[in-house]
Short mmCIF file of C-alpha atoms in Angstrom, two decimals:
data_model
loop_
_atom_site.label_atom_id
_atom_site.label_comp_id
_atom_site.label_asym_id
_atom_site.label_seq_id
_atom_site.Cartn_x
_atom_site.Cartn_y
_atom_site.Cartn_z
CA MET A 1 17.43 57.22 22.79
CA ARG A 2 18.74 54.10 21.10
CA ALA A 3 20.61 52.73 24.10
CA PHE A 4 17.88 53.01 26.65
CA ILE A 5 15.09 51.71 24.41
CA ASN A 6 17.24 48.61 23.96
CA GLY A 7 17.48 48.19 27.72
CA CYS A 8 13.79 48.81 28.50
CA ARG A 9 11.12 46.17 28.52
CA ASN A 10 9.22 46.19 25.25
CA ILE A 11 6.08 47.72 26.67
CA VAL A 12 5.28 51.38 26.04
CA GLY A 13 2.64 53.40 27.85
CA LEU A 14 0.85 56.23 26.06
CA ASP A 15 -1.02 58.96 27.90
CA ILE A 16 -2.20 62.54 27.67
CA CYS A 17 -2.57 65.31 30.22
CA HIS A 18 -3.85 68.90 30.24
CA LEU A 19 -1.37 71.74 30.41
CA LYS A 20 -2.18 74.33 33.05
CA GLY A 21 -0.38 77.28 31.53
CA LYS A 22 -1.88 80.48 30.14
CA TYR A 23 -2.60 79.02 26.70
CA GLY A 24 -3.67 75.55 27.80
CA GLY A 25 -3.15 72.67 25.42
CA PHE A 26 -2.17 69.05 25.92
CA LEU A 27 0.96 67.02 26.47
CA LEU A 28 1.24 63.59 24.84
CA SER A 29 3.72 61.28 26.54
CA SER A 30 5.39 57.96 25.91
CA THR A 31 7.03 55.96 28.72
CA ALA A 32 8.58 52.53 29.26
CA LEU A 33 9.74 50.37 32.19
CA ASP A 34 13.22 49.22 33.18
CA GLY A 35 14.11 45.97 34.94
CA GLN A 36 13.58 47.61 38.34
CA ASN A 37 10.04 48.69 37.40
CA GLY A 38 11.37 52.22 37.10
CA LEU A 39 9.62 54.60 34.73
CA VAL A 40 11.67 55.60 31.68
CA PRO A 41 10.52 58.70 29.73
CA LEU A 42 10.74 58.12 25.97
CA GLY A 43 9.33 61.35 24.63
CA ILE A 44 6.70 64.08 24.84
CA MET A 45 4.80 66.28 22.42
CA VAL A 46 2.96 69.51 23.20
CA CYS A 47 -0.13 70.16 21.10
CA LYS A 48 -3.19 72.39 21.04
CA ASN A 49 -5.65 69.51 21.41
CA GLU A 50 -5.98 65.76 21.28
CA CYS A 51 -6.81 64.46 17.82
CA ASP A 52 -5.90 61.61 15.49
CA ASP A 53 -3.41 63.72 13.54
CA ASN A 54 -1.42 64.75 16.62
CA TRP A 55 -1.23 61.18 17.92
CA PHE A 56 -0.09 60.08 14.47
CA LEU A 57 2.58 62.80 14.30
CA PHE A 58 3.86 61.97 17.79
CA LEU A 59 4.12 58.21 17.23
CA LYS A 60 5.47 58.64 13.70
CA HIS A 61 8.49 60.48 15.13
CA LEU A 62 8.93 57.85 17.86
CA LYS A 63 8.56 54.88 15.53
CA PRO A 64 12.17 54.74 14.18
CA ARG A 65 13.48 54.50 17.77
CA LEU A 66 10.86 52.06 18.99
CA ASP A 67 11.60 49.85 15.99
CA GLU A 68 15.18 49.53 17.26
CA HIS A 69 14.06 47.47 20.25
CA PRO A 70 15.63 44.00 19.92
CA VAL A 71 12.45 42.23 21.02
CA GLN A 72 9.55 42.80 18.66
CA ALA A 73 6.82 43.70 18.59
CA ILE A 74 6.44 46.62 20.97
CA ASN A 75 3.47 46.22 23.31
CA PHE A 76 1.42 49.36 23.91
CA VAL A 77 -0.87 50.17 26.83
CA SER A 78 -3.24 53.14 26.91
CA ASP A 79 -6.62 54.36 28.15
CA ARG A 80 -8.47 53.18 25.02
CA GLN A 81 -8.68 56.52 23.20
CA LYS A 82 -10.27 55.89 19.81
CA GLY A 83 -7.90 57.99 17.72
CA LEU A 84 -4.90 56.50 19.48
CA ARG A 85 -6.08 52.96 18.82
CA ASP A 86 -6.29 53.60 15.08
CA THR A 87 -2.90 55.29 15.03
CA VAL A 88 -1.12 52.44 16.82
CA HIS A 89 -2.72 49.93 14.45
CA THR A 90 -1.60 51.96 11.42
CA LEU A 91 2.00 52.59 12.48
CA PHE A 92 2.58 49.36 14.44
CA PRO A 93 0.26 46.80 12.82
CA THR A 94 1.86 43.80 14.56
CA SER A 95 1.98 45.38 18.03
CA PRO A 96 -0.42 44.24 20.77
CA HIS A 97 -2.35 47.10 22.35
CA ARG A 98 -3.60 46.72 25.93
CA PHE A 99 -6.32 48.84 27.46
CA CYS A 100 -6.10 50.11 31.01
CA PHE A 101 -8.24 47.91 33.24
CA ARG A 102 -9.19 50.72 35.59
CA HIS A 103 -10.99 52.66 32.87
CA MET A 104 -12.72 49.56 31.54
CA TYR A 105 -13.78 48.64 35.07
CA GLN A 106 -15.28 52.06 35.75
CA ASN A 107 -17.24 51.94 32.50
CA PHE A 108 -18.42 48.41 33.26
CA LYS A 109 -19.61 49.43 36.72
CA SER A 110 -21.58 52.35 35.27
CA HIS A 111 -23.52 49.94 33.06
CA PHE A 112 -23.83 46.89 35.31
CA LYS A 113 -24.42 46.92 39.06
CA GLY A 114 -23.71 44.25 41.64
CA SER A 115 -20.55 43.07 43.38
CA LYS A 116 -20.97 39.55 41.98
CA LEU A 117 -20.62 40.74 38.39
CA HIS A 118 -17.75 43.03 39.31
CA THR A 119 -15.90 40.14 40.97
CA MET A 120 -16.41 37.96 37.90
CA PHE A 121 -14.95 40.67 35.70
CA TRP A 122 -11.99 41.15 38.03
CA ASN A 123 -11.28 37.41 38.16
CA ALA A 124 -11.54 37.09 34.38
CA ILE A 125 -9.15 39.92 33.64
CA ARG A 126 -6.55 38.61 36.13
CA ALA A 127 -6.61 35.01 34.85
CA TYR A 128 -3.25 33.72 33.63
CA LYS A 129 -4.69 30.90 31.53
CA ALA A 130 -7.27 31.05 28.77
CA LYS A 131 -9.33 28.22 30.25
CA HIS A 132 -9.61 30.04 33.59
CA PHE A 133 -10.63 33.22 31.78
CA GLN A 134 -13.29 31.31 29.88
CA ALA A 135 -14.64 29.73 33.06
CA HIS A 136 -15.16 33.16 34.66
CA MET A 137 -16.77 34.54 31.51
CA ASP A 138 -19.07 31.52 31.27
CA SER A 139 -20.21 32.22 34.83
CA MET A 140 -20.86 35.83 33.87
CA MET A 141 -22.92 34.77 30.87
CA VAL A 142 -25.12 32.70 33.16
CA GLU A 143 -25.44 35.63 35.58
CA ASN A 144 -25.98 38.40 33.03
CA VAL A 145 -25.83 37.87 29.25
CA LYS A 146 -25.66 41.59 28.47
CA ALA A 147 -22.66 42.06 30.74
CA PHE A 148 -20.94 39.15 29.01
CA GLU A 149 -21.68 40.58 25.55
CA TYR A 150 -20.55 44.03 26.64
CA LEU A 151 -17.09 42.74 27.56
CA MET A 152 -16.70 40.32 24.69
CA ALA A 153 -17.43 43.12 22.22
CA GLU A 154 -13.84 44.18 22.94
CA ASP A 155 -11.06 41.81 21.90
CA SER A 156 -10.00 39.94 25.05
CA LYS A 157 -6.37 40.10 23.87
CA SER A 158 -6.42 43.78 24.75
CA TRP A 159 -7.60 43.47 28.35
CA CYS A 160 -7.12 39.94 29.74
CA ARG A 161 -3.80 38.86 31.21
CA ALA A 162 -4.17 35.35 29.78
CA PHE A 163 -3.72 36.69 26.25
CA PHE A 164 -0.92 39.21 26.83
CA ASP A 165 2.28 38.87 24.83
CA HIS A 166 4.79 37.23 27.18
CA ASN A 167 7.69 38.82 25.30
CA SER A 168 6.83 42.06 27.05
CA SER A 169 7.70 40.45 30.41
CA CYS A 170 5.03 42.64 31.95
CA GLU A 171 1.63 41.63 33.29
CA HIS A 172 0.39 45.15 34.06
CA LEU A 173 -3.38 45.48 33.77
CA ASN A 174 -3.36 49.25 33.92
CA ASN A 175 -1.54 52.29 32.61
CA ASN A 176 -0.47 53.51 36.04
CA PHE A 177 3.20 53.86 35.13
CA SER A 178 2.33 56.37 32.40
CA GLU A 179 0.05 58.26 34.75
CA SER A 180 2.86 58.31 37.31
CA PHE A 181 4.79 60.32 34.76
CA ASN A 182 2.03 62.93 34.77
CA ASN A 183 2.55 63.26 38.52
CA MET A 184 6.30 63.64 38.01
CA ILE A 185 5.75 66.63 35.72
CA ALA A 186 3.03 68.28 37.83
CA LYS A 187 5.08 71.47 38.31
CA ILE A 188 6.19 71.49 34.68
CA ARG A 189 2.67 71.43 33.25
CA GLU A 190 1.89 74.98 34.37
CA LYS A 191 4.96 76.57 32.74
CA PRO A 192 5.25 78.37 29.38
CA LEU A 193 6.24 76.11 26.49
CA CYS A 194 9.97 76.92 26.36
CA THR A 195 10.34 76.60 30.14
CA LEU A 196 8.37 73.33 30.04
CA ILE A 197 10.78 71.83 27.52
CA LEU A 198 13.83 72.91 29.52
CA MET A 199 12.41 71.52 32.75
CA TYR A 200 11.50 68.24 31.05
CA GLY A 201 15.08 67.91 29.82
CA GLN A 202 16.38 68.58 33.33
CA LEU A 203 14.01 65.98 34.79
CA VAL A 204 15.20 63.28 32.38
CA MET A 205 18.84 64.25 32.87
CA ARG A 206 18.58 64.00 36.68
CA LEU A 207 16.72 60.71 36.45
CA PHE A 208 19.36 59.10 34.24
CA TYR A 209 22.22 60.50 36.31
CA LYS A 210 20.74 59.16 39.55
CA ARG A 211 20.02 55.66 38.23
CA ARG A 212 23.30 55.38 36.34
CA ASN A 213 25.23 56.15 39.51
CA ALA A 214 23.05 53.88 41.67
CA CYS A 215 23.92 50.78 39.63
CA VAL A 216 27.68 51.34 39.44
CA GLY A 217 28.38 48.81 42.20
CA TRP A 218 26.04 46.13 40.88
CA ASP A 219 27.81 43.01 39.64
CA SER A 220 27.81 42.16 35.97
CA GLY A 221 25.84 38.99 35.24
CA ASP A 222 23.78 39.37 38.41
CA LEU A 223 20.07 40.11 38.72
CA VAL A 224 18.83 43.59 39.58
CA PRO A 225 17.96 44.10 43.28
CA ILE A 226 14.19 43.98 42.84
CA ALA A 227 14.42 40.59 41.09
CA LYS A 228 16.69 39.22 43.82
CA LYS A 229 14.28 40.45 46.47
CA LEU A 230 11.39 38.66 44.76
CA LEU A 231 13.37 35.43 44.50
CA LYS A 232 14.28 35.67 48.18
CA LEU A 233 10.58 35.78 49.03
CA MET A 234 9.92 32.84 46.74
CA PHE A 235 12.68 30.75 48.34
CA LYS A 236 10.75 30.91 51.61
CA LYS A 237 7.96 28.97 49.91
CA ILE A 238 10.15 26.15 48.58
CA GLY A 239 8.76 23.73 51.14
CA GLU A 240 5.30 24.15 49.64
CA TYR A 241 6.37 22.57 46.36
CA LYS A 242 7.63 19.17 45.24
CA VAL A 243 10.13 19.10 42.36
CA THR A 244 10.63 16.03 40.16
CA GLY A 245 13.29 15.88 37.45
CA ALA A 246 12.36 14.97 33.88
CA VAL A 247 15.44 16.00 31.87
CA ALA A 248 18.49 16.73 34.02
CA GLY A 249 19.31 20.44 34.07
CA LYS A 250 16.53 21.25 31.63
CA VAL A 251 12.98 20.13 32.39
CA TYR A 252 11.33 19.67 35.79
CA GLU A 253 7.85 18.96 37.12
CA VAL A 254 6.65 21.03 40.07
CA THR A 255 3.68 20.07 42.24
CA SER A 256 2.13 22.61 44.63
CA ILE A 257 0.50 21.92 47.99
CA HIS A 258 -2.82 22.24 46.16
CA SER A 259 -1.76 19.39 43.81
CA SER A 260 -1.43 21.72 40.83
CA ILE A 261 1.25 20.46 38.42
CA PHE A 262 3.52 22.72 36.38
CA THR A 263 6.35 22.12 33.92
CA ILE A 264 9.49 24.24 34.03
CA ASN A 265 11.82 24.37 31.03
CA LEU A 266 15.16 25.95 31.92
CA ASP A 267 16.36 25.98 28.30
CA ILE A 268 13.64 28.28 27.05
CA LYS A 269 13.02 29.81 30.50
CA THR A 270 9.30 29.07 30.75
CA CYS A 271 6.87 27.67 33.30
CA SER A 272 3.42 26.34 32.43
CA CYS A 273 1.98 28.48 35.23
CA VAL A 274 2.70 31.41 32.83
CA GLN A 275 3.27 33.69 35.82
CA TRP A 276 7.07 33.80 35.60
CA TYR A 277 9.10 36.06 33.33
CA CYS A 278 12.73 34.98 33.10
CA ALA A 279 13.79 37.75 30.73
CA ARG A 280 17.05 39.54 30.09
CA TYR A 281 15.53 42.82 31.32
CA TYR A 282 16.12 41.75 34.93
CA PHE A 283 19.88 41.41 34.58
CA VAL A 284 22.26 44.14 35.73
CA ASP A 285 24.00 44.43 32.35
CA ASN A 286 20.74 45.15 30.59
CA TYR A 287 19.73 47.68 33.25
CA LYS A 288 23.02 49.52 32.78
CA ILE A 289 22.40 49.69 29.04
CA THR A 290 19.16 51.50 29.75
CA TYR A 291 20.97 54.40 31.40
CA ALA A 292 24.29 54.27 29.55
CA SER A 293 23.53 57.28 27.37
CA ASP A 294 24.69 60.66 28.60
CA MET A 295 21.85 63.18 28.75
CA VAL A 296 23.46 66.49 27.79
CA PRO A 297 21.88 69.64 29.32
CA LEU A 298 19.78 71.77 26.97
CA GLU A 299 21.03 75.28 26.30
CA GLY A 300 19.21 78.20 27.85
CA PRO A 301 17.12 80.66 25.75
CA ASP A 302 19.98 83.17 25.56
CA ASP A 303 22.02 80.68 23.53
CA TRP A 304 19.30 79.60 21.11
CA GLU A 305 19.81 80.27 17.43
CA GLU A 306 17.14 81.77 15.23
CA PRO A 307 15.03 79.07 13.52
CA ARG A 308 16.39 78.09 10.11
CA ALA A 309 13.26 76.26 9.02
CA THR A 310 9.61 77.11 8.77
CA ILE A 311 7.80 76.12 11.95
CA VAL A 312 4.54 74.40 11.10
CA PRO A 313 1.72 74.99 13.63
CA PRO A 314 0.18 71.94 15.31
CA PHE A 315 -3.09 70.42 14.18
CA THR A 316 -6.02 72.12 15.86
CA ASN A 317 -8.88 69.97 14.57
CA GLN A 318 -11.17 73.01 14.51
CA LYS A 319 -14.62 72.92 12.96
CA THR A 320 -15.40 75.08 9.93
CA GLY A 321 -16.00 78.66 10.95
CA GLN A 322 -14.51 78.16 14.42
CA THR A 323 -11.96 80.76 15.49
CA GLU A 324 -9.26 80.21 18.03
CA LYS A 325 -9.36 82.27 21.20
CA GLU A 326 -6.19 84.14 22.00
#
């Protein structure tokens, strides 16, 4: 895991899904993103139910690997589960934790009606600058004080783009990439536990094999195709901007057709528009690191050895007097 966590962007999605097999249960998953916006599975855990202890156990085992990422701290994104929030804070106290916008939006709409309020919320969460966020929230306070207080009860750093950690090089407002993983394993979720684990291993192995082979012809030092495609689209808009030099080869002033002024610093790779991420994740060499590790096939059941250690059952979080149905 060490190689590909080094190559991934330092944002990790956490999600949970129901297992459809005979005995039910849940599958906890952890995923990341590569420079091509491709989903990278980091790990899974099968448990009887969702509870604080199981989330803690899952992330505790992942923590040594996640801590190896060269860019700290890891940014997490989830669906705002209470137990998960506490666990992330305990194990990764310096890590930002984003909440999926879609779930917040649905909850907001259930409490407050009216397209005007919904638009204000949408504009606030998408704002790239704190002052723009504040302007939208001020408008909401004038429109509906309770709606304003409802949103501000949650730390804006966890749901507004203006306050996201730029080191993650990811402006995602939702946890869709983790939920995409649940779609990838749709057929796996209905299998018995041992078959599920084998199929998960095969899925990851095929994924790494495919992407490792796909990037063989990419040039070292170049950008990944998706980044080059984006730049190509941007080049078509060059005529809409005026560039004035400040420090040769380092600092430039850019003025848009709307007279907005931005400062670009090539040394530290930043733009005051805060919409650009010039990170190492988008270079071919870093992408290749992500998939450099060989994923060795898991052995079939016939070749498994008898367990040499006591297998501890998962936490069930049952109430006193409650018996488990077989």
